[in-house]
Short mmCIF file of C-alpha atoms and ligand atoms in Angstrom, two decimals:
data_model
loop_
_atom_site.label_atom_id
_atom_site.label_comp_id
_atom_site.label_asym_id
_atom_site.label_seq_id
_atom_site.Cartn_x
_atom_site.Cartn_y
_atom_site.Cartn_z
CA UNK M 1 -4.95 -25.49 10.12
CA UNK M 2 -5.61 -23.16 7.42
CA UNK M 3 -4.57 -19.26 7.18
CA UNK M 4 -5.77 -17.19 4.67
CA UNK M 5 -3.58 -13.90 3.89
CA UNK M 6 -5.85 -11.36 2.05
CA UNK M 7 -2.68 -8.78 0.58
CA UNK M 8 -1.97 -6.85 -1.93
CA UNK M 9 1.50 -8.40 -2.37
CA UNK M 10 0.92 -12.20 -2.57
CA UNK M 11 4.06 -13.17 -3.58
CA UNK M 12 5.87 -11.87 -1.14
CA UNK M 13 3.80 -14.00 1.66
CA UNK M 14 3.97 -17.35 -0.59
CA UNK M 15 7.46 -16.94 -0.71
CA UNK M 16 8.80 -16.65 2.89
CA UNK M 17 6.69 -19.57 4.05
CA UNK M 18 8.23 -22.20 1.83
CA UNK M 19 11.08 -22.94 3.79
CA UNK M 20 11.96 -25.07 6.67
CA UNK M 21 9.82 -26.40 9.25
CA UNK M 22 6.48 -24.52 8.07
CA UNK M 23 7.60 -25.48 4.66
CA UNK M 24 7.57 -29.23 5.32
CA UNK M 25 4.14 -28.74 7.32
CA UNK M 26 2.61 -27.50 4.64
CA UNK M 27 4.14 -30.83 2.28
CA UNK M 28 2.82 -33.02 5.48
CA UNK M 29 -0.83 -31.44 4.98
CA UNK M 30 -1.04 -30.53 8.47
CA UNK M 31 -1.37 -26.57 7.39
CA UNK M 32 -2.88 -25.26 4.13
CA UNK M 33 -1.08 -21.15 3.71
CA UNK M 34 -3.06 -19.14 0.94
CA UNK M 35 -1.96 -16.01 -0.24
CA UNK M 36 -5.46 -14.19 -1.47
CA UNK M 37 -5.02 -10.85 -3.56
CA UNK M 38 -7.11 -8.61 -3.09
CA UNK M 39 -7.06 -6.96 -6.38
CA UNK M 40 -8.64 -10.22 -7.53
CA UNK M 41 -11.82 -9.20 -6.20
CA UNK M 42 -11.83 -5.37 -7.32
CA UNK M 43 -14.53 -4.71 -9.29
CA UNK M 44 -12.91 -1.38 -10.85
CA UNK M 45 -12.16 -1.18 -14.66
CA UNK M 46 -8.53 -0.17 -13.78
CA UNK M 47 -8.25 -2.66 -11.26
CA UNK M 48 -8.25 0.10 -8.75
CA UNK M 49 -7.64 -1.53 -4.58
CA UNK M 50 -7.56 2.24 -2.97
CA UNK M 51 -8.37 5.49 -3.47
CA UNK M 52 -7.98 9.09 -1.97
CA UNK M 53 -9.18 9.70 1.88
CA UNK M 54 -12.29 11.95 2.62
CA UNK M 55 -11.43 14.77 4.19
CA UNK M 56 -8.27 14.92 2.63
CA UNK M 57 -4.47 14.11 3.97
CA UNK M 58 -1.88 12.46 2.48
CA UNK M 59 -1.42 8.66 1.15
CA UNK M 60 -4.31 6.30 -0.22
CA UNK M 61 -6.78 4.64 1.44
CA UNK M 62 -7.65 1.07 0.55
CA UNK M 63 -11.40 0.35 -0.18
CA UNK M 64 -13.94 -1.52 1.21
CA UNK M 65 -15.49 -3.45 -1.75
CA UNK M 66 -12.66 -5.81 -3.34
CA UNK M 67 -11.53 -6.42 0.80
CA UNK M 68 -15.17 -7.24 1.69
CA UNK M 69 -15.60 -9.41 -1.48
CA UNK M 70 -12.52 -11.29 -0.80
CA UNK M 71 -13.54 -12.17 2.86
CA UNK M 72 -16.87 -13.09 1.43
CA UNK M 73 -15.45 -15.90 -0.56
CA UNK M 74 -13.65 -17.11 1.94
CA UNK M 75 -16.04 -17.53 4.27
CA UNK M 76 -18.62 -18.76 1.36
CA UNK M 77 -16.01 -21.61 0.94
CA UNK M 78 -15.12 -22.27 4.71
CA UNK M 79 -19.03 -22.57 5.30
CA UNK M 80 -18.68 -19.96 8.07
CA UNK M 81 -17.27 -16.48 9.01
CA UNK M 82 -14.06 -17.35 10.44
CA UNK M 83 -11.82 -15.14 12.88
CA UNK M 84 -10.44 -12.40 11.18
CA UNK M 85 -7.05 -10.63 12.18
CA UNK M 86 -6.31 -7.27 11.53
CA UNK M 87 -2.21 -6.48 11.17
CA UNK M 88 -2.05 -3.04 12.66
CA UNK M 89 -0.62 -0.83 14.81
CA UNK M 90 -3.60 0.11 16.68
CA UNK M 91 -4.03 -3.71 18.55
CA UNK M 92 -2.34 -4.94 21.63
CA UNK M 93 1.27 -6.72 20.74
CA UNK M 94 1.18 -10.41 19.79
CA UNK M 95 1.90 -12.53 22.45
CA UNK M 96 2.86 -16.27 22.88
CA UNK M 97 -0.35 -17.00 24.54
CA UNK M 98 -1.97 -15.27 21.57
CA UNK M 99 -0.17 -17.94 18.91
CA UNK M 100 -1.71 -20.70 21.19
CA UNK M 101 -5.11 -19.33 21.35
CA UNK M 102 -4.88 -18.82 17.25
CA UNK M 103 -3.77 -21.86 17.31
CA UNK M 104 -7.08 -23.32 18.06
CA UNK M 105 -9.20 -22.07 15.42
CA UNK M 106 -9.03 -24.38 11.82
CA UNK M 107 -9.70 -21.28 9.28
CA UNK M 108 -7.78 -18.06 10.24
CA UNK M 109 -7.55 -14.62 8.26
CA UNK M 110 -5.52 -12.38 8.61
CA UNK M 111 -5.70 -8.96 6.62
CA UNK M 112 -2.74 -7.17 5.74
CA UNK M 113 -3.30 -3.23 5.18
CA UNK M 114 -1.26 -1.33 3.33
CA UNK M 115 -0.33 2.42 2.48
CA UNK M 116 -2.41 5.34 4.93
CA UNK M 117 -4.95 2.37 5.96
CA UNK M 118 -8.78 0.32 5.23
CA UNK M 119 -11.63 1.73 4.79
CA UNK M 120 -13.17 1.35 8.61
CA UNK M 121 -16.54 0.37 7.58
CA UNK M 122 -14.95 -3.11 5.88
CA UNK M 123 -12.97 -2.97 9.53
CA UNK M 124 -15.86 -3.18 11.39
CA UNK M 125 -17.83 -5.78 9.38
CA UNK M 126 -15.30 -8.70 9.16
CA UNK M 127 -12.27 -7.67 11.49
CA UNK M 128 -12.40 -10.27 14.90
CA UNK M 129 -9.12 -9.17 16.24
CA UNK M 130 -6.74 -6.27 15.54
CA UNK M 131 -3.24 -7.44 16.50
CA UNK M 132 -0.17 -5.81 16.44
CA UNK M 133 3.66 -6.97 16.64
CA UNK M 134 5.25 -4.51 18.45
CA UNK M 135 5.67 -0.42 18.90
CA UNK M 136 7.62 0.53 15.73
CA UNK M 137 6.15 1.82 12.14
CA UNK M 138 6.21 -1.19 9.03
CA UNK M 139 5.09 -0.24 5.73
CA UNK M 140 2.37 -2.64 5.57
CA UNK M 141 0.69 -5.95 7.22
CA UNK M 142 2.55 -8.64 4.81
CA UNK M 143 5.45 -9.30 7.44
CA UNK M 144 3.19 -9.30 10.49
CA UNK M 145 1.16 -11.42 8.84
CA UNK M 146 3.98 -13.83 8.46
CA UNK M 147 5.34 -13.48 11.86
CA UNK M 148 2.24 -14.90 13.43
CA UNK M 149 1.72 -17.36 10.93
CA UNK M 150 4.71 -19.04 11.59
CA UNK M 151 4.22 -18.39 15.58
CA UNK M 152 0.59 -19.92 15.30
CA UNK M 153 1.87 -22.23 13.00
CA UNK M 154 4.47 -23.90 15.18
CA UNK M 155 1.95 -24.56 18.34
CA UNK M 156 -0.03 -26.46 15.61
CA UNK M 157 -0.26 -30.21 16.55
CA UNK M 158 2.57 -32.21 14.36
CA UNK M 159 4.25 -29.06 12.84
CA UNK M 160 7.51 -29.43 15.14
CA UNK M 161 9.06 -32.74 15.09
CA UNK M 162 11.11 -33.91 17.67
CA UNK M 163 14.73 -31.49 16.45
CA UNK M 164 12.35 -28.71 16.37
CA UNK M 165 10.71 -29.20 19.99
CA UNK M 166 11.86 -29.48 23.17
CA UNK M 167 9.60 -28.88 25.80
CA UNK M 168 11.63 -26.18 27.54
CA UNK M 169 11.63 -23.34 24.86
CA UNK M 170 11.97 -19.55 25.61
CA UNK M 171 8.44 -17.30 27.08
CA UNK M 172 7.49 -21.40 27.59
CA UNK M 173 6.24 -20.28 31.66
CA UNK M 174 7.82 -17.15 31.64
CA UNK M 175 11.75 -18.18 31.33
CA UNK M 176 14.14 -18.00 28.86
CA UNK M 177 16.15 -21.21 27.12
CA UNK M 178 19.09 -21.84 28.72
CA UNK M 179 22.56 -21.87 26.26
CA UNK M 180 23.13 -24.78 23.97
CA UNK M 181 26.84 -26.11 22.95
CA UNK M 182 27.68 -28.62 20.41
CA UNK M 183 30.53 -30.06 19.26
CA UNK M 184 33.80 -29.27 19.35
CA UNK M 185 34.11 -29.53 23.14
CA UNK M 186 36.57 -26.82 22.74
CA UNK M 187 36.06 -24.02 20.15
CA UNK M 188 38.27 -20.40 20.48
CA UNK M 189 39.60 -21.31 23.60
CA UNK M 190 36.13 -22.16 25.05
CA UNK M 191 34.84 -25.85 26.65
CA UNK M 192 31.80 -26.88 27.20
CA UNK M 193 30.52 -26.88 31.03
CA UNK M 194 31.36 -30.00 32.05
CA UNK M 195 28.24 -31.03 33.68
CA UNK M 196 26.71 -31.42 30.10
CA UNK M 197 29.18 -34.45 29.52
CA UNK M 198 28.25 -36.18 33.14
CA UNK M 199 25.76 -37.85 32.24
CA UNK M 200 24.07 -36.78 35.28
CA UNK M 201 20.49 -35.95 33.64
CA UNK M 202 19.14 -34.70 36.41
CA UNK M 203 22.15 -32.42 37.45
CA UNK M 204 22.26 -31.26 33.61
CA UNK M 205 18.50 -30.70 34.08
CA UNK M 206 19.12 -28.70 37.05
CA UNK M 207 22.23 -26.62 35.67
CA UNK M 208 19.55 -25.99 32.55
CA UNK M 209 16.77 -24.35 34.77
CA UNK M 210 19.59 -22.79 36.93
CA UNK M 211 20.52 -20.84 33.77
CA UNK M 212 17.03 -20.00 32.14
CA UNK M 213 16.39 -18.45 35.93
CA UNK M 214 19.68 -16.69 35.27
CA UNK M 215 19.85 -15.43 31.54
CA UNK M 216 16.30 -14.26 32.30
CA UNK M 217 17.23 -12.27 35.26
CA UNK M 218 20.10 -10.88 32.83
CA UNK M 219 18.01 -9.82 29.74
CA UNK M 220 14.93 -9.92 30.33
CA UNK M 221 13.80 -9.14 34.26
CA UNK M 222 10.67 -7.66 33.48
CA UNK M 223 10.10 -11.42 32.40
CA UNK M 224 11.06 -12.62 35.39
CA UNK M 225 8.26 -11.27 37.84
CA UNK M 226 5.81 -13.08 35.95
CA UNK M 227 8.00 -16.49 35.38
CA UNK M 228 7.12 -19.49 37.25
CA UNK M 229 9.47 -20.18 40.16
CA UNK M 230 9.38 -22.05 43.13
CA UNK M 231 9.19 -20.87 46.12
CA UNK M 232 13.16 -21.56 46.29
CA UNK M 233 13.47 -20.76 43.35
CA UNK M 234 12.15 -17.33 44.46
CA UNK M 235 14.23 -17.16 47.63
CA UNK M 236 17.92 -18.12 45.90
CA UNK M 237 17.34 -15.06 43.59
CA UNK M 238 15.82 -12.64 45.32
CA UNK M 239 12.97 -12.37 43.19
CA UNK M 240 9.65 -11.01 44.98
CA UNK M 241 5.98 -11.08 44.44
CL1 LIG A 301 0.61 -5.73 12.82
N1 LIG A 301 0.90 -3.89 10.98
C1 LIG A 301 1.46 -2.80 10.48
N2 LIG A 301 1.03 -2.37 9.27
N3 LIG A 301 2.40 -2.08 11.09
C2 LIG A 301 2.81 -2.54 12.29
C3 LIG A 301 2.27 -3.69 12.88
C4 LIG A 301 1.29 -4.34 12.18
N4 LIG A 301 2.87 -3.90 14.07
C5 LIG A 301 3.74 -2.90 14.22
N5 LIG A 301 3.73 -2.08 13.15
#
């Protein structure tokens, strides 16, 4: 898969995506990460990305042209116009089931804004999908971007190997992971629950959903309506419909 991150601040996106199990995808082959700066494609003497907002107000606005030009050579090279995510504010929150549907596509932009905002008329000719990561205020779109590059990323086919899998991961059908221990089998006074020593895979497989059900309940219950359960699953902790 291939993600192109159209920024202002390149380096900071190259970077943070180096490391660890994207880091040794992108070694493998199995994703291609490009950084694209913007300001490579101004066409301004001074090298000028933004400028002041009509109408007046405070901060900068970046401008259509060296955006739009950008995107243009992407797509040029691609051989198509491929989806095109807007960081923002102003988009529904990314999702799991987003990072799997992203997952899908082979090209993927995403456009980081910075300062006040983008020009909307660039917005409206290349933007597919404006995404955003949660309700708080960032200072730009570079760590968004990263966040769902390494989420999409990850649900790529080959990126996690076996130590980084596991079938039963947290949001995977609506539950939390259940706790992990490793070694010592006693640490501050604290041992292991002995089922995970049995040997008993399917009564350690058991105490495992018994505790996703649990922690989720715990932290995260608004989580829990929407999990799948079975129907005793349901009925043991009195969770309804
Ligand atoms: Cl996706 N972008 C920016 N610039 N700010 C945000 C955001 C995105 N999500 C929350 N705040």
């Amino acid at each position: 898969m291939n993600f192109y991150i159209l920024t202002l601040f390149p380096e900071m996106v190259e970077h943070a995506l180096n490391a660890s199990i994207i880091g040794r995808a992108k070694e493998k082959g199995i994703l291609h990460i490009e950084a694209v700066n913007i300001r490579d494609y101004t066409k301004d003497k001074h090298q000028k990305t933004d400028d002041y907002p009509y109408g007046g107000g405070a901060g900068m606005v970046m401008q259509a042209q060296p955006i739009y030009d950008a995107y243009l050579a992407l797509a040029e090279k691609i051989g198509y116009r491929p989806r095109t995510i807007y960081a923002t504010p102003q988009g529904p929150s990314f999702t799991q089931k987003m990072a799997k549907e992203f997952a899908k596509e082979e090209h993927l932009i995403i456009l980081c804004g910075h300062y006040e905002g983008v020009d909307e008329r660039v917005l409206e000719e290349i933007v597919t999908d404006h995404v955003s990561i949660g309700d708080y205020v960032l200072t730009g779109g570079e760590l968004p971007a990263m966040v769902m590059t390494d989420a999409i990323s990850r649900m790529v086919p080959g990126v996690l190997t076996n130590e980084a899998s596991g079938s039963l991961e947290s949001f995977e059908g609506n539950l939390l992971e259940h706790p992990q221990y490793s070694r010592p089998y006693e640490w501050n006074g604290k041992k292991v629950p002995d089922v995970l020593l049995s040997g008993d895979h399917r009564k350690i497989e058991s105490w495992r959903r018994e505790q996703s059900i649990l922690r989720t309940k715990k932290r995260r219950p608004d989580l829990l309506k929407k999990a799948d359960l079975t129907i005793k699953e349901k009925a043991e902790h009195q969770v309804n419909d």
